[in-house]
Coordinates of C-alpha atoms in Angstrom, one line a residue:
M1 CA -2.4 -17.6 30.2
I2 CA -2.5 -14.1 28.6
G3 CA -5.4 -12.1 29.9
N4 CA -4.7 -8.6 28.7
L5 CA -2.7 -7.8 25.6
L6 CA -1.2 -4.5 24.4
V7 CA -0.6 -4.2 20.7
A8 CA 2.5 -2.0 20.1
N9 CA 1.2 -0.9 16.7
R10 CA -1.6 0.8 14.8
G11 CA -4.0 0.5 11.9
E12 CA -4.8 -2.8 10.2
I13 CA -2.5 -5.1 12.1
A14 CA -3.7 -3.8 15.5
C15 CA -7.3 -4.3 14.4
R16 CA -6.4 -7.8 13.2
V17 CA -4.8 -8.9 16.5
F18 CA -7.7 -7.4 18.5
R19 CA -10.2 -9.6 16.4
T20 CA -8.4 -12.8 17.5
C21 CA -8.2 -11.5 21.1
R22 CA -12.0 -11.1 21.1
D23 CA -12.4 -14.7 19.9
L24 CA -10.1 -16.0 22.6
G25 CA -11.5 -13.9 25.4
V26 CA -8.4 -11.7 25.8
S27 CA -8.7 -8.1 26.8
T28 CA -7.0 -5.5 24.6
V29 CA -5.0 -2.3 25.0
A30 CA -4.2 0.1 22.1
V31 CA -1.6 2.8 22.0
H32 CA -2.0 5.8 19.8
S33 CA -0.3 9.0 18.6
D34 CA -2.1 12.2 18.6
P35 CA -3.2 11.9 14.9
D36 CA -4.5 8.4 15.7
A37 CA -6.6 9.5 18.8
G38 CA -9.9 8.6 17.0
A39 CA -8.5 5.8 14.8
L40 CA -10.3 2.5 14.3
H41 CA -7.8 0.4 16.3
V42 CA -8.3 2.8 19.3
R43 CA -12.1 2.4 19.0
E44 CA -11.9 -1.4 18.8
A45 CA -9.7 -1.8 21.9
D46 CA -10.9 -2.2 25.5
A47 CA -8.5 0.5 26.7
A48 CA -6.1 3.0 25.0
V49 CA -3.0 4.9 26.1
R50 CA -1.8 8.1 24.4
L51 CA 1.7 8.4 23.1
P52 CA 2.2 12.2 22.9
G53 CA 3.2 13.5 19.5
A54 CA 2.8 12.6 15.8
A55 CA 6.0 11.4 14.3
P56 CA 6.8 7.7 14.7
A57 CA 10.1 8.5 16.4
D58 CA 8.2 10.2 19.2
T59 CA 5.4 7.6 19.5
Y60 CA 5.3 4.1 18.0
L61 CA 9.1 3.8 18.0
R62 CA 9.4 4.7 21.7
G63 CA 9.7 1.4 23.4
D64 CA 9.9 2.9 26.9
L65 CA 6.6 4.7 26.4
I66 CA 4.9 1.5 25.1
V67 CA 6.1 -0.6 28.1
A68 CA 5.0 2.1 30.5
A69 CA 1.6 2.1 28.7
A70 CA 1.3 -1.6 29.1
L71 CA 2.0 -1.5 32.8
A72 CA -0.4 1.5 33.3
A73 CA -3.2 -0.4 31.5
G74 CA -2.6 -3.6 33.4
A75 CA -1.6 -5.6 30.3
D76 CA 0.4 -8.8 30.9
A77 CA 1.6 -9.3 27.3
V78 CA 2.8 -7.2 24.3
H79 CA 2.2 -8.1 20.6
P80 CA 4.5 -6.0 18.3
G81 CA 2.5 -6.4 15.0
Y82 CA 4.7 -5.7 12.0
G83 CA 6.8 -2.7 11.2
F84 CA 7.8 -0.2 13.9
L85 CA 9.5 -2.1 16.8
S86 CA 8.4 -5.6 15.7
E87 CA 12.0 -6.7 14.9
N88 CA 13.8 -4.7 17.6
A89 CA 15.6 -7.0 20.0
A90 CA 16.1 -4.2 22.5
F91 CA 12.4 -3.6 22.7
A92 CA 11.7 -7.3 23.2
R93 CA 14.2 -7.2 26.1
E94 CA 12.5 -4.1 27.6
V95 CA 9.1 -6.0 27.5
E96 CA 10.5 -9.1 29.2
A97 CA 12.4 -7.0 31.7
A98 CA 9.2 -5.4 32.8
G99 CA 7.7 -8.8 33.6
L100 CA 5.5 -8.9 30.5
T101 CA 5.0 -11.7 28.0
W102 CA 6.6 -11.0 24.6
V103 CA 4.5 -12.4 21.8
G104 CA 7.4 -12.9 19.4
P105 CA 10.7 -14.7 19.0
P106 CA 13.5 -14.6 21.6
P107 CA 15.5 -11.3 21.5
E108 CA 18.6 -13.3 20.5
A109 CA 16.8 -14.8 17.5
I110 CA 15.6 -11.3 16.5
E111 CA 19.2 -10.0 16.9
A112 CA 20.6 -12.8 14.7
M113 CA 18.3 -11.9 11.8
A114 CA 17.7 -8.2 12.5
S115 CA 20.7 -7.1 10.4
K116 CA 20.3 -8.3 6.9
T117 CA 24.0 -8.5 6.5
R118 CA 24.4 -10.8 9.6
A119 CA 21.5 -12.9 8.4
K120 CA 23.0 -13.4 5.0
R121 CA 26.3 -14.5 6.5
L122 CA 24.5 -16.9 8.9
M123 CA 23.0 -18.5 5.8
G124 CA 26.3 -18.6 4.0
V125 CA 25.8 -15.6 1.7
E126 CA 28.3 -12.8 1.7
P127 CA 26.6 -9.4 1.0
L128 CA 28.3 -6.9 -1.3
D129 CA 30.1 -3.9 0.2
P130 CA 28.3 -0.9 -1.4
D131 CA 31.4 1.2 -1.1
A132 CA 33.5 -1.3 -3.1
L133 CA 31.1 -1.9 -6.1
T134 CA 32.4 -1.9 -9.6
E135 CA 30.8 -1.7 -13.0
A136 CA 30.9 -5.5 -13.2
D137 CA 28.6 -5.8 -10.1
L138 CA 25.8 -3.8 -11.6
P139 CA 22.8 -3.8 -11.5
V140 CA 22.5 -4.0 -7.7
L141 CA 19.9 -3.4 -5.1
V142 CA 21.0 -1.2 -2.2
K143 CA 19.1 -2.2 1.0
A144 CA 18.9 -1.0 4.6
A145 CA 20.5 -3.6 6.9
A146 CA 18.1 -2.9 9.8
G147 CA 14.7 -2.9 8.1
G148 CA 12.4 -3.6 5.2
G149 CA 9.1 -2.5 3.8
G150 CA 10.8 -0.9 0.8
R151 CA 12.4 1.8 2.9
G152 CA 16.1 2.4 2.4
M153 CA 16.1 0.5 -1.0
R154 CA 17.5 1.8 -4.2
V155 CA 18.2 0.1 -7.6
V156 CA 21.5 1.2 -9.1
R157 CA 22.2 0.5 -12.7
E158 CA 25.0 3.0 -13.5
M159 CA 28.1 3.8 -11.5
G160 CA 27.4 7.5 -12.0
A161 CA 24.3 7.2 -9.8
L162 CA 25.9 5.1 -7.1
K163 CA 27.0 7.9 -4.8
E164 CA 23.7 9.7 -4.8
E165 CA 21.6 6.6 -4.4
L166 CA 23.8 5.4 -1.5
A167 CA 23.4 8.7 0.3
A168 CA 19.6 8.6 -0.3
A169 CA 19.4 5.0 1.0
R170 CA 21.4 5.7 4.1
A171 CA 19.4 8.8 4.9
E172 CA 16.1 7.0 4.5
A173 CA 17.3 4.0 6.5
L174 CA 18.5 6.3 9.4
S175 CA 15.1 8.0 9.4
A176 CA 13.1 4.8 9.3
F177 CA 15.1 2.5 11.5
G178 CA 17.7 4.6 13.4
D179 CA 20.5 2.8 11.6
D180 CA 22.1 4.0 8.4
E181 CA 23.9 0.7 7.5
V182 CA 23.2 -0.4 4.0
F183 CA 24.5 -3.3 1.8
A184 CA 24.1 -4.4 -1.8
E185 CA 23.0 -7.6 -3.5
P186 CA 22.7 -8.5 -7.2
Y187 CA 19.5 -7.2 -8.7
L188 CA 17.5 -9.7 -10.7
E189 CA 15.3 -7.8 -13.2
R190 CA 13.0 -10.8 -13.7
G191 CA 13.1 -12.6 -10.3
R192 CA 10.2 -14.0 -8.4
H193 CA 9.7 -13.1 -4.7
V194 CA 8.8 -16.3 -2.9
E195 CA 8.7 -16.9 0.9
V196 CA 8.0 -19.6 3.4
Q197 CA 5.9 -19.1 6.5
V198 CA 7.4 -20.8 9.6
L199 CA 5.9 -21.3 13.0
A200 CA 8.0 -22.7 15.9
D201 CA 7.3 -23.5 19.6
A202 CA 9.5 -23.8 22.6
H203 CA 9.5 -27.6 22.5
G204 CA 11.5 -28.1 19.3
T205 CA 8.7 -28.2 16.7
V206 CA 9.1 -26.1 13.6
W207 CA 6.4 -25.9 11.0
A208 CA 6.9 -24.9 7.3
L209 CA 3.4 -23.6 6.4
G210 CA 3.7 -23.5 2.7
T211 CA 5.0 -20.9 0.2
R212 CA 3.7 -17.5 -0.8
D213 CA 4.4 -15.6 -4.0
C214 CA 4.7 -11.8 -3.5
S215 CA 6.3 -10.8 -6.8
L216 CA 3.8 -8.0 -7.7
Q217 CA 5.5 -5.1 -6.0
R218 CA 5.8 -1.3 -6.4
R219 CA 8.6 0.6 -4.8
H220 CA 9.8 -2.8 -3.4
Q221 CA 6.6 -3.1 -1.4
K222 CA 4.2 -5.9 -2.1
V223 CA 0.8 -5.3 -3.7
I224 CA -0.7 -8.8 -4.5
E225 CA 0.3 -12.0 -2.6
E226 CA -0.9 -15.5 -3.0
A227 CA -0.5 -19.0 -1.4
P228 CA 0.8 -21.4 -2.5
A229 CA 3.4 -19.9 -4.8
P230 CA 2.3 -21.2 -8.2
G231 CA 4.3 -23.1 -10.7
L232 CA 7.2 -24.1 -8.5
P233 CA 8.8 -27.6 -9.0
E234 CA 8.3 -29.9 -6.0
A235 CA 12.0 -30.3 -5.6
L236 CA 12.4 -26.5 -5.3
V237 CA 9.6 -26.3 -2.7
E238 CA 11.3 -28.9 -0.6
E239 CA 14.6 -27.0 -0.8
L240 CA 12.9 -23.8 0.3
Y241 CA 11.1 -25.6 3.2
G242 CA 14.4 -27.2 4.3
T243 CA 16.3 -23.9 4.2
A244 CA 13.5 -22.1 6.1
V245 CA 13.3 -24.7 8.9
R246 CA 17.1 -24.8 9.2
A247 CA 17.2 -21.1 9.6
A248 CA 14.6 -21.2 12.3
R249 CA 16.4 -24.0 14.2
A250 CA 19.8 -22.3 13.8
I251 CA 18.7 -19.3 15.9
G252 CA 16.4 -21.0 18.3
Y253 CA 13.3 -19.4 16.8
R254 CA 9.9 -19.3 18.5
G255 CA 6.7 -17.9 17.1
A256 CA 5.7 -16.9 13.6
G257 CA 8.4 -15.8 11.0
T258 CA 9.0 -15.7 7.3
V259 CA 12.1 -16.7 5.3
E260 CA 12.3 -14.8 2.0
F261 CA 13.9 -15.9 -1.3
L262 CA 14.3 -14.5 -4.8
I263 CA 13.9 -17.1 -7.5
G264 CA 16.0 -16.3 -10.6
P265 CA 15.0 -16.9 -14.2
D266 CA 17.2 -20.0 -14.1
G267 CA 15.1 -21.4 -11.2
A268 CA 17.8 -21.0 -8.6
A269 CA 16.8 -19.8 -5.1
H270 CA 18.7 -16.9 -3.5
F271 CA 18.2 -16.3 0.3
L272 CA 17.1 -12.7 1.0
E273 CA 16.3 -12.4 4.6
M274 CA 14.3 -13.7 7.5
N275 CA 11.5 -11.5 8.9
T276 CA 11.2 -12.2 12.7
R277 CA 7.6 -11.2 12.9
L278 CA 4.1 -11.7 11.4
Q279 CA 4.0 -10.7 7.7
V280 CA 1.4 -8.4 6.2
E281 CA 0.4 -11.2 3.8
H282 CA -0.2 -13.8 6.5
P283 CA -4.0 -14.1 5.8
V284 CA -3.4 -16.1 2.6
T285 CA -1.5 -18.7 4.6
E286 CA -4.3 -18.7 7.2
A287 CA -6.9 -19.3 4.5
V288 CA -5.1 -22.2 2.8
Y289 CA -4.2 -24.0 6.1
G290 CA -7.5 -23.1 8.0
I291 CA -5.6 -21.6 10.9
D292 CA -5.3 -18.4 12.9
L293 CA -1.7 -17.4 13.1
V294 CA -2.3 -14.7 15.7
A295 CA -4.0 -17.3 17.9
L296 CA -1.1 -19.7 17.5
Q297 CA 1.4 -16.9 18.3
L298 CA -0.4 -16.3 21.6
R299 CA -0.5 -20.0 22.4
V300 CA 3.2 -20.4 21.6
A301 CA 4.0 -17.4 23.8
E302 CA 2.0 -19.0 26.6
G303 CA 4.2 -22.1 26.3
S304 CA 1.8 -24.4 24.6
P305 CA 3.3 -27.0 22.2
L306 CA 2.3 -27.2 18.5
P307 CA 1.1 -30.5 17.2
P308 CA 3.9 -32.5 15.5
E309 CA 2.6 -31.7 12.0
P310 CA 0.7 -28.7 10.6
P311 CA -2.8 -29.2 9.1
A312 CA -3.0 -30.1 5.4
P313 CA -3.3 -27.2 2.9
R314 CA -6.5 -26.7 1.0
G315 CA -7.1 -24.6 -2.1
H316 CA -5.6 -21.3 -3.1
A317 CA -5.7 -17.8 -1.6
V318 CA -4.9 -14.4 -3.0
E319 CA -4.6 -11.0 -1.2
G320 CA -4.8 -7.5 -2.6
R321 CA -3.5 -4.6 -0.6
L322 CA -5.8 -1.6 -1.0
Y323 CA -3.7 1.5 -0.7
A324 CA -4.7 5.2 -0.6
E325 CA -2.4 6.1 -3.5
D326 CA -2.6 7.1 -7.2
P327 CA -0.8 4.5 -9.4
A328 CA -1.1 6.7 -12.4
R329 CA 1.0 9.4 -10.6
A330 CA 3.9 7.3 -9.5
F331 CA 1.9 5.8 -6.7
A332 CA 1.6 9.2 -5.0
P333 CA 0.0 8.9 -1.5
Q334 CA -3.5 10.3 -1.1
T335 CA -5.2 11.8 1.9
G336 CA -8.7 12.8 2.9
T337 CA -11.8 11.4 4.4
L338 CA -12.7 7.8 3.6
H339 CA -16.4 8.0 3.0
A340 CA -17.1 4.4 2.2
L341 CA -15.2 1.1 2.3
D342 CA -17.3 -2.0 1.4
V343 CA -15.8 -5.0 -0.3
P344 CA -18.4 -7.7 -0.4
G345 CA -17.9 -11.5 -0.6
V346 CA -14.3 -11.8 0.7
R347 CA -12.3 -11.4 3.9
L348 CA -11.4 -7.7 4.6
D349 CA -8.7 -6.8 7.1
A350 CA -9.1 -3.1 7.5
G351 CA -7.4 -0.3 9.5
Y352 CA -10.0 2.3 8.5
A353 CA -13.8 2.5 8.5
A354 CA -16.2 4.9 6.7
G355 CA -15.8 8.4 8.1
D356 CA -12.1 8.0 9.1
A357 CA -9.5 10.5 7.9
V358 CA -6.5 9.2 6.0
G359 CA -3.5 11.4 7.0
V360 CA 0.1 11.8 6.0
H361 CA 1.9 10.4 9.0
Y362 CA 1.7 6.7 8.3
D363 CA 1.7 4.3 5.4
A364 CA -1.0 4.3 2.8
L365 CA -2.5 0.8 3.5
L366 CA -6.2 1.0 4.0
A367 CA -7.1 -2.7 4.0
K368 CA -6.4 -6.1 2.6
A369 CA -8.9 -8.1 0.6
V370 CA -8.4 -11.9 0.7
A371 CA -10.2 -14.5 -1.4
H372 CA -10.0 -18.3 -1.0
A373 CA -11.2 -20.9 -3.5
P374 CA -10.5 -24.5 -4.5
T375 CA -8.3 -23.4 -7.4
R376 CA -6.0 -20.4 -8.2
A377 CA -8.1 -19.4 -11.2
E378 CA -11.3 -19.3 -9.0
A379 CA -9.5 -17.3 -6.3
L380 CA -8.3 -14.7 -8.8
R381 CA -11.7 -14.4 -10.3
L382 CA -13.4 -14.1 -6.9
L383 CA -11.1 -11.3 -5.7
A384 CA -11.2 -9.4 -8.9
H385 CA -15.0 -9.6 -8.9
A386 CA -15.3 -8.4 -5.3
L387 CA -12.9 -5.5 -5.8
E388 CA -14.7 -4.5 -9.0
R389 CA -18.0 -4.2 -7.1
A390 CA -16.5 -2.6 -4.0
R391 CA -17.6 0.8 -2.8
V392 CA -14.4 2.7 -2.0
H393 CA -15.2 6.5 -1.7
G394 CA -12.8 9.2 -0.7
P395 CA -9.1 9.4 -1.6
V396 CA -7.9 7.9 -4.9
T397 CA -6.9 4.2 -4.3
N398 CA -5.2 1.4 -6.3
R399 CA -8.4 -0.6 -6.5
D400 CA -8.6 -0.5 -10.3
L401 CA -4.9 -1.5 -10.5
L402 CA -5.6 -4.6 -8.4
V403 CA -8.6 -5.6 -10.5
R404 CA -6.7 -5.2 -13.8
S405 CA -3.6 -7.0 -12.4
L406 CA -5.6 -10.0 -11.3
R407 CA -7.1 -10.3 -14.8
R408 CA -3.9 -9.6 -16.7
P409 CA -3.0 -12.8 -18.8
E410 CA 0.6 -12.7 -17.6
F411 CA -0.4 -12.8 -14.0
A412 CA -3.2 -15.4 -14.6
E413 CA -0.6 -17.8 -16.1
P414 CA 0.8 -19.6 -13.0
G415 CA 4.4 -18.6 -12.2
R416 CA 4.9 -16.2 -15.1
A417 CA 4.7 -12.9 -13.3
D418 CA 7.9 -11.5 -11.7
T419 CA 9.1 -8.4 -9.7
G420 CA 9.3 -6.4 -13.0
F421 CA 5.5 -6.8 -13.7
Y422 CA 4.6 -3.2 -13.0
D423 CA 7.7 -1.8 -14.7
R424 CA 6.3 -3.4 -17.9
H425 CA 2.6 -2.9 -17.6
L426 CA 1.9 0.1 -15.4
D427 CA 0.8 2.4 -18.2
A428 CA -1.7 -0.1 -19.5
L429 CA -2.9 -1.0 -16.0
T430 CA -3.5 2.7 -15.0
A431 CA -5.3 3.9 -18.2
P432 CA -8.7 5.4 -17.3
P433 CA -11.5 2.8 -17.6
P434 CA -13.8 2.9 -20.6
G435 CA -17.4 3.9 -20.1
G436 CA -16.7 7.2 -18.4
R437 CA -19.1 8.9 -20.7
Y438 CA -22.0 6.9 -19.5
A439 CA -21.0 7.3 -15.8
A440 CA -21.0 11.1 -16.5
V441 CA -24.5 10.9 -17.9
A442 CA -25.7 9.0 -14.9
A443 CA -24.0 11.5 -12.6
A444 CA -25.7 14.4 -14.3
L445 CA -29.1 12.8 -14.2
A446 CA -28.8 11.8 -10.5
E447 CA -27.8 15.3 -9.6
A448 CA -30.7 16.7 -11.5
A449 CA -33.1 14.3 -9.7
A450 CA -31.6 15.5 -6.4
R451 CA -32.5 19.1 -7.3
P452 CA -36.0 18.9 -8.8
G453 CA -37.2 21.8 -10.9
P454 CA -40.5 23.7 -10.5
G455 CA -43.6 21.6 -10.5
A456 CA -45.5 23.5 -13.3
W457 CA -44.8 22.5 -16.9
R458 CA -44.5 25.1 -19.6
N459 CA -45.6 24.9 -23.2
V460 CA -42.3 26.2 -24.4
P461 CA -39.6 23.6 -23.7
S462 CA -36.6 24.9 -21.8
Q463 CA -33.0 24.7 -23.1
P464 CA -31.0 21.6 -22.2
R465 CA -29.0 21.9 -19.0
L466 CA -25.2 21.4 -19.1
R467 CA -22.9 19.6 -16.7
V468 CA -19.3 18.7 -17.2
Y469 CA -17.4 15.9 -15.5
G470 CA -13.8 14.8 -15.8
D471 CA -12.8 11.1 -15.4
G472 CA -9.0 11.5 -15.6
A473 CA -8.9 10.9 -19.3
A474 CA -11.3 13.5 -20.7
D475 CA -14.0 16.0 -19.7
H476 CA -17.5 14.9 -20.6
E477 CA -20.1 17.5 -21.4
V478 CA -23.5 16.2 -20.6
R479 CA -26.6 18.0 -21.9
Y480 CA -30.0 16.8 -20.7
A481 CA -33.6 18.1 -20.7
R482 CA -36.3 17.2 -18.2
L483 CA -39.5 16.1 -20.1
R484 CA -42.9 15.3 -18.8
D485 CA -42.2 11.6 -19.0
G486 CA -38.5 11.5 -18.3
Y487 CA -35.2 12.9 -19.6
A488 CA -33.9 13.6 -23.1
L489 CA -30.1 13.4 -24.0
P490 CA -29.7 15.4 -27.2
D491 CA -26.0 14.5 -27.4
D492 CA -26.4 10.8 -26.6
P493 CA -29.0 9.4 -29.0
D494 CA -27.8 5.8 -28.3
V495 CA -28.7 6.1 -24.6
R496 CA -32.2 5.6 -23.3
V497 CA -32.9 6.7 -19.7
V498 CA -34.8 3.9 -18.0
A499 CA -35.1 5.2 -14.4
V500 CA -33.6 8.0 -12.4
T501 CA -33.4 8.7 -8.7
A502 CA -30.9 10.8 -6.8
R503 CA -28.9 7.6 -5.9
E504 CA -29.3 5.3 -8.9
V505 CA -29.7 5.7 -12.6
R506 CA -30.5 2.9 -15.0
L507 CA -29.4 3.4 -18.6
D508 CA -30.1 1.4 -21.7
V509 CA -27.1 1.4 -24.0
A510 CA -27.5 -0.5 -27.2
G511 CA -30.2 -2.7 -25.7
V512 CA -28.3 -3.5 -22.5
V513 CA -29.6 -2.0 -19.2
R514 CA -27.1 -1.3 -16.4
P515 CA -27.5 0.3 -13.0
Y516 CA -25.3 3.2 -12.0
R517 CA -25.2 4.0 -8.3
V518 CA -24.3 7.6 -7.8
T519 CA -22.9 9.2 -4.6
V520 CA -22.6 12.9 -4.2
R521 CA -21.5 14.5 -0.9
P522 CA -22.3 18.1 0.0
G523 CA -19.4 20.4 -0.4
S524 CA -17.5 18.1 -2.7
D525 CA -16.9 18.2 -6.4
T526 CA -16.1 14.5 -6.5
V527 CA -18.9 12.2 -7.7
H528 CA -18.5 8.4 -7.2
V529 CA -20.4 6.2 -9.7
D530 CA -20.4 2.4 -8.9
T531 CA -21.5 -0.2 -11.5
P532 CA -21.4 -4.0 -11.6
T533 CA -18.5 -3.8 -14.0
G534 CA -16.4 -1.1 -12.3
A535 CA -16.3 2.2 -10.5
Y536 CA -15.7 5.8 -11.7
R537 CA -14.4 8.7 -9.7
L538 CA -15.6 11.9 -11.5
T539 CA -14.7 15.5 -10.8
R540 CA -17.4 18.1 -11.5
R541 CA -16.0 20.9 -13.7
P542 CA -14.9 23.7 -13.9
R543 CA -15.0 24.6 -10.2
F544 CA -11.5 23.4 -9.5
T545 CA -8.5 23.2 -11.8
D546 CA -5.1 21.5 -11.4
P547 CA -2.7 23.7 -9.4
A548 CA -0.2 23.4 -12.3
E549 CA -2.6 25.3 -14.5
R550 CA -2.4 28.4 -12.3
T551 CA 1.4 28.7 -11.9
A552 CA 4.3 29.8 -14.1
P553 CA 6.0 27.2 -16.4
G554 CA 8.8 25.4 -14.6
S555 CA 7.1 25.5 -11.2
L556 CA 7.6 22.4 -9.0
L557 CA 4.5 21.8 -7.0
A558 CA 4.1 19.4 -4.1
P559 CA 2.5 16.3 -5.6
M560 CA 1.2 15.3 -2.2
P561 CA 1.0 16.7 1.4
G562 CA 4.2 15.8 3.3
T563 CA 7.4 17.0 4.9
V564 CA 10.6 18.1 3.1
V565 CA 13.3 15.7 4.4
R566 CA 16.2 17.0 2.4
V567 CA 17.4 19.1 -0.5
A568 CA 20.0 17.9 -3.1
E569 CA 23.5 18.6 -2.0
G570 CA 24.8 22.0 -3.1
L571 CA 21.5 23.1 -4.6
A572 CA 21.0 26.9 -4.5
V573 CA 19.1 29.6 -6.4
G574 CA 21.0 30.4 -9.6
A575 CA 22.4 26.9 -10.1
R576 CA 22.1 25.1 -13.5
V577 CA 20.0 21.9 -13.2
E578 CA 19.3 19.2 -15.8
A579 CA 15.9 17.7 -16.6
G580 CA 15.1 14.8 -14.3
R581 CA 17.7 15.7 -11.7
P582 CA 16.4 15.0 -8.1
L583 CA 16.1 18.4 -6.4
L584 CA 14.5 17.5 -3.1
W585 CA 12.7 14.7 -1.3
L586 CA 9.3 14.7 0.4
E587 CA 8.3 12.2 3.1
A588 CA 4.6 11.1 3.1
M589 CA 3.1 8.0 4.5
K590 CA 6.4 6.6 5.6
M591 CA 7.9 6.7 2.1
E592 CA 10.3 9.2 0.5
H593 CA 9.3 10.7 -2.9
Q594 CA 11.7 12.5 -5.3
V595 CA 10.8 15.8 -6.8
T596 CA 12.8 16.3 -10.0
A597 CA 13.6 19.2 -12.3
P598 CA 10.9 19.4 -14.9
A599 CA 13.3 20.7 -17.5
S600 CA 16.9 21.8 -18.0
G601 CA 17.5 25.3 -16.9
V602 CA 18.3 27.6 -14.0
L603 CA 16.8 27.3 -10.5
T604 CA 15.3 30.7 -10.0
A605 CA 13.4 30.0 -6.7
L606 CA 13.6 27.5 -3.9
H607 CA 10.9 27.4 -1.3
A608 CA 11.8 24.2 0.5
E609 CA 14.0 23.5 3.5
P610 CA 14.2 20.3 5.6
G611 CA 11.4 20.0 8.1
R612 CA 9.0 22.2 6.2
Q613 CA 5.5 20.7 6.0
V614 CA 3.7 21.3 2.7
E615 CA 0.2 20.8 1.3
V616 CA -0.5 19.3 -2.1
G617 CA 0.1 22.0 -4.8
A618 CA 2.4 24.1 -2.6
L619 CA 5.2 25.8 -4.6
L620 CA 8.5 24.2 -3.9
A621 CA 10.8 25.6 -6.5
V622 CA 10.9 27.2 -10.0
V623 CA 13.2 26.1 -12.8
E624 CA 13.4 28.5 -15.7
A625 CA 14.0 26.5 -18.9
G626 CA 16.6 27.9 -21.2
A627 CA 18.0 30.4 -18.8
V628 CA 21.7 30.9 -18.3
A629 CA 23.2 30.4 -14.9
E630 CA 24.9 33.5 -13.4
P631 CA 28.7 33.3 -13.7
A632 CA 30.5 32.5 -10.4
P633 CA 32.2 35.6 -8.8
D634 CA 35.9 36.1 -9.4
Q635 CA 38.1 34.3 -6.9

């Protein structure tokens, strides 16, 4: 029996495993890097061990340090979570060699599927050699052989881009997984990403726990997942089950794992890979089958057998990943203090709590919201409603994108959405929400109520006060005057002020009264306004302006805090560059982000070198449009 479990991970998955441990009476040990010293998973554990440093390579990817931490804390088992070392056979062997129970598949099974190229060959699929591609093979998806999560992936549609994209994929794969092997596979523009959850014990039982559809993705990372995958023919479902179970049996699998497929427009299933670990999206399977996959992982690791058949599925579940990122700015990661995180009415698996700092060292996942209902339509409605009413204050998030995606007719129609969903609809899904004007009015009145004027009234009325708020689409000038019996809005005759406090304003617009909950924090120009039909993140003007407005034309500013990981080959001051050409790459929250030339011209300044850490708005380079490159010196 496992009595004390160390989770070799951080954030949401560590908190998730700890929750099950508490239910089972298992003690818990956390490990943490220096930036994570005060993180939620550390606070929730019974004991914690420091991994000195900040970079994953120095901390969460150091198997020797994690095993030493487990022994020091008296743990008798290790759960790897997902990501980091979760699919590392050498780490699993280190754990077992130390006399600890490994809560995962046998190292040999991990090894068989760890390389995506070996896994494909095991399943009878020959991967494409990326160095031997021809025009006829395009488009292709270049992928890291040793990992996933969107890292080391590049779509190549033109032969001219192949060399650069291969180099970028290999560099990112080496940084993320310590292995620069990549391969290629045909890229289906309109495919559906469907997977099968498997669970196996050491006694020969293998469960296929239904399908999941994870087609809504950005940067090859999942955003919304659901179970079961809608609209699949029964014969195809049985084919997927059979392939998944055969794959598990072929490698002597034990524990929880996922077999992933791409379903083409013709309905044919293409094997992608097997993830030899728990998936981020496992809660939707738990909701449909009424099980705790982490608890079952622990029992399997203890040697207990599974029942011959899994429980019967019930209803439909959908999960939305809440990321600290700005979808309207190419999903740029966001940092800062998370002041509020409250999503009522649904399951919330979170790695952060109110007051926690969201930093740059790890991925942008804040939490996962999961809704379960008797039907798919009801589950979508429930999750959209919960997210719409959520209070999420602090860094910009993708909350509005999730709500709009769940309500998009193409997604609401079962089985219609595919992996190109955001390529087609992102502009519409990231447009600023309507109603910003009324949110700005509410913000102005709440701030006025928080700073009451002098108690004596004058016979001569004062001039209206002016406040300006930006909502991402426009700046709203709000004029208001404080009267004996309330407030007047000279610029908004269609609005009647019903009630005002420093925290809530009720406005009557065309006969409909709605509440606006206003949150203002000292020292911040951000004002959060929450309503029953959506939330608004306003910026008080004109105290701060966009960094781009204060710099010379052609300046490339860091769109996010991060680390410069590399500069384009041969790039130097004086070189001619074309608009859109990648000049350098920033790494933030475990993802690489291209910084491209804003216009065709000459690079007149370069302030970036690999390893440099930059803050948002930092000047990286200057491209002078229309300038002529200096001629090369005579040879």
